[in-house]
Structure formats: structure tokens, C-alpha cells
mmCIF file of C-alpha atoms in Angstrom:
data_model
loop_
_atom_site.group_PDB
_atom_site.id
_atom_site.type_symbol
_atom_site.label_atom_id
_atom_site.label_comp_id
_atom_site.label_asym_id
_atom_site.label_seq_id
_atom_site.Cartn_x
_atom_site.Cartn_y
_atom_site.Cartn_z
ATOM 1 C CA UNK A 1 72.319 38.258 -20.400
ATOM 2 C CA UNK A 2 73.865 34.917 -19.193
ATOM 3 C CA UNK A 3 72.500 33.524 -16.122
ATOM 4 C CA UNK A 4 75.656 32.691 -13.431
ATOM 5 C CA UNK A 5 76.378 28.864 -13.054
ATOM 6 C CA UNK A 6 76.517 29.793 -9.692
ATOM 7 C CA UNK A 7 72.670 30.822 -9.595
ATOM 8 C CA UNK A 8 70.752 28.655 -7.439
ATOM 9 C CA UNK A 9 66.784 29.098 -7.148
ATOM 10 C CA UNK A 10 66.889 27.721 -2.964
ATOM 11 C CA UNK A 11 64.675 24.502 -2.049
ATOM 12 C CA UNK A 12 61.688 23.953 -4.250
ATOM 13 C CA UNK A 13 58.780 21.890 -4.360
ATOM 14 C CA UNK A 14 58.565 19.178 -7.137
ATOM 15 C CA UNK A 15 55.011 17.985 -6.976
ATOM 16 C CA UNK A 16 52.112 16.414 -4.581
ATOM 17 C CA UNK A 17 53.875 12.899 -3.586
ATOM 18 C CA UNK A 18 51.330 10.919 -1.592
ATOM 19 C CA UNK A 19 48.621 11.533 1.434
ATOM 20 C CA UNK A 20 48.854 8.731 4.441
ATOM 21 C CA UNK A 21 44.860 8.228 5.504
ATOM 22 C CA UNK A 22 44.251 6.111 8.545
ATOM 23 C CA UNK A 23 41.084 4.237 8.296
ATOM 24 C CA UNK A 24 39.407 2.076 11.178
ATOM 25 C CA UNK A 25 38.284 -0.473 8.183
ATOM 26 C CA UNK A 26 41.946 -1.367 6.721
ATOM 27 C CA UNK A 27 40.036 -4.172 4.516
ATOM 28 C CA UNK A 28 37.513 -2.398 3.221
ATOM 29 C CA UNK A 29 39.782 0.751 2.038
ATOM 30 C CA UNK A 30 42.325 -1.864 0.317
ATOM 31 C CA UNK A 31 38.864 -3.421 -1.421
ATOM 32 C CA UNK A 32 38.114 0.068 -2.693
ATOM 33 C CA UNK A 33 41.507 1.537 -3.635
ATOM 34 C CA UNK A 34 43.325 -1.824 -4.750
ATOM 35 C CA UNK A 35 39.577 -3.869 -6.180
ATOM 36 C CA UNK A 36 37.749 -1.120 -7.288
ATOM 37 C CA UNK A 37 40.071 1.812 -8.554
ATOM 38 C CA UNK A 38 43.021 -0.663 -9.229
ATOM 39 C CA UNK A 39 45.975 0.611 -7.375
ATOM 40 C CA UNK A 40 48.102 -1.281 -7.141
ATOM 41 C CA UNK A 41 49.653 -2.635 -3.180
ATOM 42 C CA UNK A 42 53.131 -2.602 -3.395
ATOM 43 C CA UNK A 43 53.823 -3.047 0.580
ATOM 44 C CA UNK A 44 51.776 -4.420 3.351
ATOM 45 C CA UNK A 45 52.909 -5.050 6.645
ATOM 46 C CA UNK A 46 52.051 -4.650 10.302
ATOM 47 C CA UNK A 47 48.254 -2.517 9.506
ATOM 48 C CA UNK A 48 49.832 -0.335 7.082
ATOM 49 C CA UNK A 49 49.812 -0.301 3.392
ATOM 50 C CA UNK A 50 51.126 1.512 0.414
ATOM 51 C CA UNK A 51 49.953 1.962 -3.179
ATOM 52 C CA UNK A 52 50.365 3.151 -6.368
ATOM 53 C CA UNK A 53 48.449 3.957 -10.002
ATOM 54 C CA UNK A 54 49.764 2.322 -12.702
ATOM 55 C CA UNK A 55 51.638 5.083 -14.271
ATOM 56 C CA UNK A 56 53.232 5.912 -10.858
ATOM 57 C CA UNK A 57 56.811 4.980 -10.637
ATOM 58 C CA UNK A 58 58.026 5.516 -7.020
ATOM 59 C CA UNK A 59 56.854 3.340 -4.121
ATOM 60 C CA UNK A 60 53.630 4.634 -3.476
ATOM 61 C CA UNK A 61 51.486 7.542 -3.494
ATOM 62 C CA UNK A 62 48.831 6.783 -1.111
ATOM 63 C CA UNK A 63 49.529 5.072 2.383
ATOM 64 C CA UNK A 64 46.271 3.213 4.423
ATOM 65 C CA UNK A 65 46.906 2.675 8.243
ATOM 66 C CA UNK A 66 44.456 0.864 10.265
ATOM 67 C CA UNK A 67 43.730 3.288 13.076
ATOM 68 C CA UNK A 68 40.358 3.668 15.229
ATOM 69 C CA UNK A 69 39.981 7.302 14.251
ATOM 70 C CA UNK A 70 38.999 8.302 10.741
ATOM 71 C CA UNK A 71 41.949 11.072 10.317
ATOM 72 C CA UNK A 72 44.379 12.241 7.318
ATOM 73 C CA UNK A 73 48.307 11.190 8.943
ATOM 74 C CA UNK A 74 49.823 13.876 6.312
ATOM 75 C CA UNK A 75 49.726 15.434 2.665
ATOM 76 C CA UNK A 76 53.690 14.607 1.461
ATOM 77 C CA UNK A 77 55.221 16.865 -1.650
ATOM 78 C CA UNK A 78 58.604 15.592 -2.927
ATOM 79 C CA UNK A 79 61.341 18.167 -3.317
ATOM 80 C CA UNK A 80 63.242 18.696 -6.513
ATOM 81 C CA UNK A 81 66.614 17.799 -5.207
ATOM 82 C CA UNK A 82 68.387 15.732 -2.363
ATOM 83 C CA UNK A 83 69.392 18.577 -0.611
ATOM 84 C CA UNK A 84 66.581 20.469 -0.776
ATOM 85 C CA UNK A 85 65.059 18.777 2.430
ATOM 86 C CA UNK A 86 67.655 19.984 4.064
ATOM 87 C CA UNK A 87 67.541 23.277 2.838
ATOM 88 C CA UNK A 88 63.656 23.292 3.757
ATOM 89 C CA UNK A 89 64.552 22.422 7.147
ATOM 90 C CA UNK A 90 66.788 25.485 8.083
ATOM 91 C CA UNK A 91 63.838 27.995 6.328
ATOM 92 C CA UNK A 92 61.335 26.799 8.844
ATOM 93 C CA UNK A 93 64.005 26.644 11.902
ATOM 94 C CA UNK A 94 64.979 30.195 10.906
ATOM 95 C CA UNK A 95 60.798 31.413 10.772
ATOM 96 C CA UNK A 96 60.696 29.480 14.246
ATOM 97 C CA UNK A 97 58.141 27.234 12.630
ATOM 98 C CA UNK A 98 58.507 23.808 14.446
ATOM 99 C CA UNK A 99 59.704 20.975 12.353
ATOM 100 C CA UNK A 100 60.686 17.280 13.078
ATOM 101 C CA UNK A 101 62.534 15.026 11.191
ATOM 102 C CA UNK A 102 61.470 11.359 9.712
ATOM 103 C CA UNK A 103 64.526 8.842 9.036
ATOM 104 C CA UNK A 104 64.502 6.724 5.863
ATOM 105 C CA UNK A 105 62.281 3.814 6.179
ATOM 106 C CA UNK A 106 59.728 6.046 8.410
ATOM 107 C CA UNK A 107 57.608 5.299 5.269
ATOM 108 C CA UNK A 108 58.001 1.783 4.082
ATOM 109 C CA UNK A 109 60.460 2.621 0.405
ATOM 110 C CA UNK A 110 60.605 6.308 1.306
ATOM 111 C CA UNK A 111 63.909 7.985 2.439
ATOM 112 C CA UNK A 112 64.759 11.150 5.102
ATOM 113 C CA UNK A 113 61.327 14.100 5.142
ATOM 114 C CA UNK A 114 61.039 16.288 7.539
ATOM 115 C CA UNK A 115 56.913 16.984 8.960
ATOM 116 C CA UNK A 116 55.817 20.430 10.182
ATOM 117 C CA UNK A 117 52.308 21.770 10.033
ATOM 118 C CA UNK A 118 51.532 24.619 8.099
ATOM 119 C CA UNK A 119 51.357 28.132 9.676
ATOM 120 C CA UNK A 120 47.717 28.750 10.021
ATOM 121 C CA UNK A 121 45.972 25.846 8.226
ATOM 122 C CA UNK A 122 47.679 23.319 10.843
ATOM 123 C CA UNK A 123 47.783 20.543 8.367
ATOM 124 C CA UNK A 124 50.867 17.981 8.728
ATOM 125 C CA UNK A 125 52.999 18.961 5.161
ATOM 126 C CA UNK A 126 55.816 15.979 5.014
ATOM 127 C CA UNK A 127 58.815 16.736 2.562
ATOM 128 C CA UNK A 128 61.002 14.405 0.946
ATOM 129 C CA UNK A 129 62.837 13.777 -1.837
ATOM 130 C CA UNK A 130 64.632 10.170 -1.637
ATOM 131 C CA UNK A 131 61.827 7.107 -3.035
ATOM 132 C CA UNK A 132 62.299 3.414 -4.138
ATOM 133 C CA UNK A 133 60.926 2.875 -7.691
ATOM 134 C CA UNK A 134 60.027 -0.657 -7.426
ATOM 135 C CA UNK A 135 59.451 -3.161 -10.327
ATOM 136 C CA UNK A 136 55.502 -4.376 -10.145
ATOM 137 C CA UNK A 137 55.439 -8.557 -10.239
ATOM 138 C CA UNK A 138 55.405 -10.406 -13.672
ATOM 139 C CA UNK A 139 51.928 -11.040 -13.015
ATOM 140 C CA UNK A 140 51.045 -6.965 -13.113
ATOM 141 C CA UNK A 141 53.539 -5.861 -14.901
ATOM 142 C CA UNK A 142 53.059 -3.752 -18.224
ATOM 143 C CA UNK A 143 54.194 -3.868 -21.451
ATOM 144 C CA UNK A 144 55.096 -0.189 -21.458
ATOM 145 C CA UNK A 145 57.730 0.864 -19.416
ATOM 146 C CA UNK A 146 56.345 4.188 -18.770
ATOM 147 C CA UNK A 147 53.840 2.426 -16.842
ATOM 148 C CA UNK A 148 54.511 0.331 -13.283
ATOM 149 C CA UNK A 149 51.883 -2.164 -13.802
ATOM 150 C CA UNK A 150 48.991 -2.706 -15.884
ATOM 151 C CA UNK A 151 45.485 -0.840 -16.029
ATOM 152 C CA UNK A 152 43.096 -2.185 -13.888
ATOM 153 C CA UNK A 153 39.734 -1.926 -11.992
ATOM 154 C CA UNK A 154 38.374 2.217 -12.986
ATOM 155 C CA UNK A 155 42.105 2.893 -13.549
ATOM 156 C CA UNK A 156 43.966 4.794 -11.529
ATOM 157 C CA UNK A 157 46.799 6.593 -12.890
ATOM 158 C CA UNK A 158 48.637 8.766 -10.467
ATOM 159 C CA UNK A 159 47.628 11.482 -8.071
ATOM 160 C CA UNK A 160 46.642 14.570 -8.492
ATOM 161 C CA UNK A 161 46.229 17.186 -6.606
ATOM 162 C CA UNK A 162 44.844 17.595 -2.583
ATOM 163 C CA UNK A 163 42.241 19.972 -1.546
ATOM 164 C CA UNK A 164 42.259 20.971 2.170
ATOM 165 C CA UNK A 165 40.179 23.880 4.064
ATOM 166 C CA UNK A 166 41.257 25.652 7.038
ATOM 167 C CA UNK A 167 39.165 28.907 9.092
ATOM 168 C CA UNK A 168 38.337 32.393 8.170
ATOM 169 C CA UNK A 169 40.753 33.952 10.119
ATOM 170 C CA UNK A 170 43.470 32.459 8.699
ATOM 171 C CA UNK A 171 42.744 31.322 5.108
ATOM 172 C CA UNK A 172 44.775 34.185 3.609
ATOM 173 C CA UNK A 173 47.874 33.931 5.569
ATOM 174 C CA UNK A 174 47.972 30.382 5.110
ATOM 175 C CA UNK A 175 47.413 30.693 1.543
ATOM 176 C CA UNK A 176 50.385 33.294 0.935
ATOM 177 C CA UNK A 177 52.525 31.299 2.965
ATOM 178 C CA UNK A 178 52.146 28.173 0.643
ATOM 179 C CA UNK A 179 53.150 30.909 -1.972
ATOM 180 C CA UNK A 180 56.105 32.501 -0.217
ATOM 181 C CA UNK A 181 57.821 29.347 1.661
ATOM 182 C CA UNK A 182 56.802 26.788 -0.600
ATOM 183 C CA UNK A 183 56.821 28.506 -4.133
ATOM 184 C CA UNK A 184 53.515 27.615 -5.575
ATOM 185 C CA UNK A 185 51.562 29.873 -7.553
ATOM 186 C CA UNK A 186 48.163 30.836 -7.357
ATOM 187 C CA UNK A 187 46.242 30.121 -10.854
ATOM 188 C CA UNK A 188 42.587 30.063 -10.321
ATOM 189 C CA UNK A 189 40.688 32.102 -6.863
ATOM 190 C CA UNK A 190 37.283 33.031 -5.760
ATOM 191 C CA UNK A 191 36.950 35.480 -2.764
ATOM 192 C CA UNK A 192 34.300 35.338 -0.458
ATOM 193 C CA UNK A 193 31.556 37.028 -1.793
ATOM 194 C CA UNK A 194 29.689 38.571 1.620
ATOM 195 C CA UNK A 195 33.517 39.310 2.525
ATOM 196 C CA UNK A 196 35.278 40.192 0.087
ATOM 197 C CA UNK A 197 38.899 40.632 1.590
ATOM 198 C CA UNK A 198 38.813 36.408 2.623
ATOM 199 C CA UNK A 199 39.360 33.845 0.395
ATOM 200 C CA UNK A 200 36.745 31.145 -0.025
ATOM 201 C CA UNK A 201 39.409 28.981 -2.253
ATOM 202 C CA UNK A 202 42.689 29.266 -3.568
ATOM 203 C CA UNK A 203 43.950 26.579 -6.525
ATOM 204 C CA UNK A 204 47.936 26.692 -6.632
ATOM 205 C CA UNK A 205 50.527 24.154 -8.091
ATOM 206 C CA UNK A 206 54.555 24.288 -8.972
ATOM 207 C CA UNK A 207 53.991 21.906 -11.583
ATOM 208 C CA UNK A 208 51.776 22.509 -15.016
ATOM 209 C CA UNK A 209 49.167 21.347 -13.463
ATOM 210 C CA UNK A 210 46.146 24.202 -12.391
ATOM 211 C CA UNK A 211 46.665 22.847 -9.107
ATOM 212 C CA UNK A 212 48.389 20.501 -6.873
ATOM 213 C CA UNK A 213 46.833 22.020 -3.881
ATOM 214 C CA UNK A 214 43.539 23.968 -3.372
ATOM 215 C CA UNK A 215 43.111 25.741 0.105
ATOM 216 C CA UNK A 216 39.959 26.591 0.911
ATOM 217 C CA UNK A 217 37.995 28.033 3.304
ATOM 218 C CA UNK A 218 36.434 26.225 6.230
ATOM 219 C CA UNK A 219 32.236 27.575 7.296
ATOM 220 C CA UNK A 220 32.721 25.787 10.690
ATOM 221 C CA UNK A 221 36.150 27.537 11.443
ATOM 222 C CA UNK A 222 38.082 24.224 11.583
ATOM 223 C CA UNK A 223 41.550 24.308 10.749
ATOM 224 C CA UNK A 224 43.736 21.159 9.611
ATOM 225 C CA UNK A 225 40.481 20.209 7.875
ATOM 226 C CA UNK A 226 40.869 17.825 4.961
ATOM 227 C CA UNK A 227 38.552 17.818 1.922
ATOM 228 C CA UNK A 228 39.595 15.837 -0.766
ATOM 229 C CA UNK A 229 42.274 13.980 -2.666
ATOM 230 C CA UNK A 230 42.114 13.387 -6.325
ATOM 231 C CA UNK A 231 43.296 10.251 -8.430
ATOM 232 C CA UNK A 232 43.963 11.149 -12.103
ATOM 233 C CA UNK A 233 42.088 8.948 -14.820
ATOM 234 C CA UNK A 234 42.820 8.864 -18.156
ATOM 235 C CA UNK A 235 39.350 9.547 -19.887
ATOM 236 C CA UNK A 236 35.590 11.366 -19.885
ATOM 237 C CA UNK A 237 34.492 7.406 -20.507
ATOM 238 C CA UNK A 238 36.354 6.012 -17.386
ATOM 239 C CA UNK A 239 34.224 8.667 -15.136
ATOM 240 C CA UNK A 240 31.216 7.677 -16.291
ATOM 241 C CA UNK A 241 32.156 3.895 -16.478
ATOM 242 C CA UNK A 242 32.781 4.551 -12.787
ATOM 243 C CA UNK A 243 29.594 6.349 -11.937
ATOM 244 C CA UNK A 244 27.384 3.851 -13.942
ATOM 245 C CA UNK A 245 28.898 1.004 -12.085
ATOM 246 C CA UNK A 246 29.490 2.561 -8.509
ATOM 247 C CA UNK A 247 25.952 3.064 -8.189
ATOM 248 C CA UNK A 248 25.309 -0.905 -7.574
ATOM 249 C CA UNK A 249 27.938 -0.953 -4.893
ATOM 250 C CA UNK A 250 27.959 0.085 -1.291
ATOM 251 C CA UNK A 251 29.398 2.642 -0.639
ATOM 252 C CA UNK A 252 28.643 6.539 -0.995
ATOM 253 C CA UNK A 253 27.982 7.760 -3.924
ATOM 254 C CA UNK A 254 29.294 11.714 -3.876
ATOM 255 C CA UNK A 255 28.348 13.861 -6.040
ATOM 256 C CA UNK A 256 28.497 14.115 -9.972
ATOM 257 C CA UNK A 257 29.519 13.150 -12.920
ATOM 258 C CA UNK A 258 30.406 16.604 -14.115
ATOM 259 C CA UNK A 259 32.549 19.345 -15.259
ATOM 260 C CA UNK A 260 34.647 21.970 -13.066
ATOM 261 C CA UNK A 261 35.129 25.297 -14.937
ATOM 262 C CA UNK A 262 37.868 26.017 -12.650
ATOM 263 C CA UNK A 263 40.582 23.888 -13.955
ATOM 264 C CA UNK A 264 38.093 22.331 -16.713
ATOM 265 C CA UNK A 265 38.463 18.636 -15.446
ATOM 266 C CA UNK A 266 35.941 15.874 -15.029
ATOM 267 C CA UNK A 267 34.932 14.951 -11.806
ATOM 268 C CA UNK A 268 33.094 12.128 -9.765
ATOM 269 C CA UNK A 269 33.076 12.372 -6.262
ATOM 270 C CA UNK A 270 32.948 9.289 -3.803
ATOM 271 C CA UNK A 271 33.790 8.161 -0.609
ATOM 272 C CA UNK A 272 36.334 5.601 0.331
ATOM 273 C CA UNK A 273 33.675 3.223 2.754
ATOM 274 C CA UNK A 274 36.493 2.159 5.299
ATOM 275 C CA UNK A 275 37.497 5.760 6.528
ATOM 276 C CA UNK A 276 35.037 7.706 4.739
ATOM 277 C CA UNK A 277 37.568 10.431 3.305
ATOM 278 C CA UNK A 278 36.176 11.731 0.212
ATOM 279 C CA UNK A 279 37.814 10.843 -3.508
ATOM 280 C CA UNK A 280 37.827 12.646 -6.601
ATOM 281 C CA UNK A 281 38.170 10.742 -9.587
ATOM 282 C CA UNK A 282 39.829 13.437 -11.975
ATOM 283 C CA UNK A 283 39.868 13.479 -15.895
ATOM 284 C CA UNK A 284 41.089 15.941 -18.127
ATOM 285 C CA UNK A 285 41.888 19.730 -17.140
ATOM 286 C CA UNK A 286 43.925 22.386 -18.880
ATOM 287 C CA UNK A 287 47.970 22.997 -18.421
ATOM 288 C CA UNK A 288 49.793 25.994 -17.868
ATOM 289 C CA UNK A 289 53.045 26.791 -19.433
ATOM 290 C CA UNK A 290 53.226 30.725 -19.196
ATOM 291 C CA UNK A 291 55.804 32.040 -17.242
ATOM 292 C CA UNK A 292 54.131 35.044 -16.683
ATOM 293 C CA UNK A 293 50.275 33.910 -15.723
ATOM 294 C CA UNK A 294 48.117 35.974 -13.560
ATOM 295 C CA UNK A 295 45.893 34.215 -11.648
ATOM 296 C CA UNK A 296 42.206 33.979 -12.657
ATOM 297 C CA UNK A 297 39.589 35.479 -10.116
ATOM 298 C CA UNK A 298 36.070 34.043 -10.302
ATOM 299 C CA UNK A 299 32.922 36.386 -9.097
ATOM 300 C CA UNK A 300 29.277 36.300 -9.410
ATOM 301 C CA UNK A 301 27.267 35.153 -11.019
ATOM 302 C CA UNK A 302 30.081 33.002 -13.436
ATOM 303 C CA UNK A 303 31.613 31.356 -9.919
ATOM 304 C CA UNK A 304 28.642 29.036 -10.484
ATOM 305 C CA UNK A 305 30.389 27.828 -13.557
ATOM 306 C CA UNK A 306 33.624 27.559 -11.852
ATOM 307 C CA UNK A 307 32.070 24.945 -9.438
ATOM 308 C CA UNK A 308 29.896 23.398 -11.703
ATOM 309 C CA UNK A 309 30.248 23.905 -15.722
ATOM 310 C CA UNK A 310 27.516 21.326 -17.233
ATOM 311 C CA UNK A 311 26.522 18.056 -14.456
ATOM 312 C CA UNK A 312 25.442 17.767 -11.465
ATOM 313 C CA UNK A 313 25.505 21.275 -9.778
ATOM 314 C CA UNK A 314 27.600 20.785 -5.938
ATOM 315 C CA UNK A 315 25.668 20.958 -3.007
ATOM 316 C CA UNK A 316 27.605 23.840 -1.323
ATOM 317 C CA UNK A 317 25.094 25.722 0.639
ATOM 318 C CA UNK A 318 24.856 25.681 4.389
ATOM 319 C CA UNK A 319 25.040 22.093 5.900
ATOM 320 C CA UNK A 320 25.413 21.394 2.429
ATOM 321 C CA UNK A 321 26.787 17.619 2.513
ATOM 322 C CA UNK A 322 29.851 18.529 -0.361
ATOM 323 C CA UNK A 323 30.864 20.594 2.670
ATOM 324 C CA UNK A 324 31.910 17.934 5.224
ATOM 325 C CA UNK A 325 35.651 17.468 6.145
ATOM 326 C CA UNK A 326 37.706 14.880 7.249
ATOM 327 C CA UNK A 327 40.125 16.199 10.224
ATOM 328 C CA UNK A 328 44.026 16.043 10.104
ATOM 329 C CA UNK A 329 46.741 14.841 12.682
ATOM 330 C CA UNK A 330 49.341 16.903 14.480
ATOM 331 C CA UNK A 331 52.857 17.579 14.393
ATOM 332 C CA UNK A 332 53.349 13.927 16.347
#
């Protein structure tokens, strides 16, 4: 059977674009992300900047705003085609789910989104699907042109995927809302094992990728809470280059190096010193290409491999310190 030429699949999400973090230390985030892990700044102006890795093409994937509150401005996911932002727009106006719209230039090189927050988690989703793709200067600019500048500091390539927690109560809904509105797939989940009809985490992505989001559940009953953002390295080496030399800097150390059985990636976790927000340096992982995948549930006892598969084992008991959040702004 032919499929029509007429057939169109409706709005769709392309991948995780960039997250916007305000920090009340502007200087010592840009010394961490652009110094340290070797983004590089494409655009600073007025207490605001924007960065990139260096195999990221379009004008940034991470934005720094000095603010006086530690707090995550938005989680942004470009859309697969121009019109698609549009086409977003009328879904949510037809659910009754509040949306505003950002004109081009809202974000420095980035063109029309439109911001809502997500039914039940309450974090601020921005889509978009217009972005300058800026040449790096001659001075970091690569030889290859699938590269925009040249690898530097722990070596940053892109992002990777964003990992956000919201409460008990509405974990699931959120969850299968991310599935139904936005299109992405679950691949990997654990349920809460004292409750087994709530989700304690939920890895989903519309790309190869395991995930480009995890949702999570929340043990203080916060929702709009942000975890963590990862930055994709190239290499097991680079994460423990970056552990082994991290530990005679200032700033906090995280936990790891080790292995995630859930996606089976490398991980180091750290903290960014001027707003605190938690990083994951990222190496490695599976792909998925079957159309037809059904999702992987982890239980006890092997969930303790999901978290932890050899390394450092995560501290996520109660009060456990891999547990703390960063919160997330509003609609406006």
C-alpha cells in the first residue's frame, strides 16, 4: 500500500534545543561552561548569554541570564517544520492549555516559539523551529565543517537530553501528556516500588536517542522542579579526564564517574558554581531504531543497575543529596 502525498503526521517535535538558566553569578557560570567545558559564547549582551558545543550548529543551546534567583527560565525543543509552531499553538488553544507567544529575536538568533507550561509538571516548554547557524570566528573555527568551532576545555559537544521531576499526584498524567501532545515515546521506566501504579521516572525521546527528556518523580511534591541537563561528550576518557581534574577546582563535585544501565551512558555529575543547577557530563549510550519498541520496565532488585551499573552507586535515599532540585519559572 502507497502512503497518500497528502498524508501529513500534524506538528512534531524534532529534538531538545536549549535550556535558558538564570544564575545570580553570570561570571562564574560563563568560567565554567565557556573555560572549563569549552562552549563556546556566541552572543553576549545586556546580562544574558548564549552558547554552544562545538558540534552544535544553530545559535546556541544553552542561554545564562544574570538574575538574583537561582531558577531554570525554560527547557526549548525545536519543531520539525516552520509551521509546526503554529500548528502546536492551535492544539494547546483547542485543550484550553494557556500558551503565549515569543517574537523572533525574544532569544538573541532564535526566531517565533510559543511558551506554555506543561499540564501537571508546570515546567515552562518553549517551541520553535526558526535558528541562526552562525559561523564561529577564524580564531575557533574548525577544520571540519561538521563541527562549529574547535574542541576545547572537557569538550562539549551538543546537548543531550533534560531531566525534570514534578509531584506524585501528577507524575503520570504529565508523563502521558508528553506522549500524547508532544509525540515522544517512552523507552526505559521504573514504577514506584511502595506504589506501584506512580511512576518514579519515565525516559522518553522523538529522536534515536533513549531519551531527550526523563520525568521523574518529585519526594517533596514540588512540581516545575528541575533536575538536570546533560552535555554530550565524545568519550569514556573525557569523563574521567574531567573527574580527575575537577576535583582540584572549586566547585561541587556531584556524584560519579560511572555507568547508567538505563540508557548505558557514562556519567559525571557536577554543579555549575554560579547558579548551582546540576550538569551531567554524558558519554556513550545505546540508540534505538525499532519502529516497534516497547518500553523497558525496571523492578527490584535489577533497578539498582539501572541507576548505577559499575561506579559510584547514587545517593538516592531520603534527603539523599542526588535528590535536590533546582525550581522552574512560570508562564511569564
Amino acid at each position: 500500500m502507497t502512503q497518500s502525498r497528502d498524508y501529513d503526521p500534524g506538528p512534531r517535535i524534532a529534538h531538545a534545543g536549549s535550556i535558558s538558566i538564570g544564575t545570580p553569578n553570570l561570571e562564574r557560570s560563563l568560567w565554567f561552561f565557556r573555560d572549563l567545558l569549552g562552549m563556546e559564547v556566541v552572543s553576549q549582551a545586556d546580562g544574558v548569554a548564549y552558547l554552544r558545543g562545538y558540534q552544535e550548529l544553530a545559535h546556541h543551546s544553552l542561554v545564562l541570564t544574570q538574575q538574583a534567583e537561582s531558577k531554570i527560565n525554560g527547557y526549548s525543543f525545536r519543531v520539525q517544520r516552520p509551521e509546526d509552531v503554529e500548528l502546536f499553538h492551535q492544539q494547546l488553544t483547542a485543550a484550553e492549555i494557556e500558551s503565549i507567544e515569543l517574537p523572533a529575536g525574544h532569544e538573541t538568533g532564535r526566531g517565533t516559539a510559543i511558551r506554555f507550561l506543561v499540564p501537571g509538571s508546570e515546567h515552562p516548554f518553549e517551541l520553535y523551529y526558526d535558528i541562526d547557524k552562525p559561523v564561529a570566528p577564524a580564531d575557533l573555527r574548525s577544520k571540519l565543517p561538521s563541527n562549529s568551532s574547535r574542541r576545547r576545555g572537557f569538550g562539549v559537544r551538543r546537548l543531550d537530553h533534560l531531566n525534570v521531576q514534578c509531584s506524585p499526584s501528577t507524575v503520570n498524567g504529565a508523563e502521558q501528556w508528553l506522549q500524547d501532545a508532544l509525540g515522544f515515546k517512552r523507552r526505559e521506566f521504573a514504577m514506584i516500588p511502595q506504589f506501584p501504579e506512580t511512576l518514579m521516572a519515565s525516559w522518553l525521546s522523538v529522536t534515536p536517542q533513549v531519551h531527550d527528556i526523563a520525568i521523574g518523580v518529585n519526594g517533596e511534591e514540588k512540581n516545575g522542579a528541575f533536575h538536570h541537563v546533560a552535555f554530550n561528550i565524545e568519550n569514556y576518557h573525557d569523563i574521567l579526564r574531567a573527574a580527575d581534574e575537577i576535583r582540584d577546582l572549586d566547585i561541587d563535585y556531584g556524584h560519579g564517574p560511572g555507568k547508567h544501565g538505563i540508557g548505558q551512558a557514562m556519567y559525571l555529575y557536577i554543579h555549575d558554581p554560579g547558579s548551582g543547577a546540576r550538569i551531567e557530563l554524558y558519554s556513550g549510550g545505546y540508540h534505538i531504531f525499532d519502529p516497534d519498541w516497547q518500553a523497558i520496565e525496571w523492578k527490584i532488585p535489577e533497578l539498582q543497575y539501572g541507576q548505577t551499573w559499575y561506579g559510584e552507586a547514587l545517593d538516592v535515599g531520603p534527603g539523599g543529596a542526588f535528590l535536590s532540585t533546582t525550581p522552574s519559572a512560570g508562564l511569564k
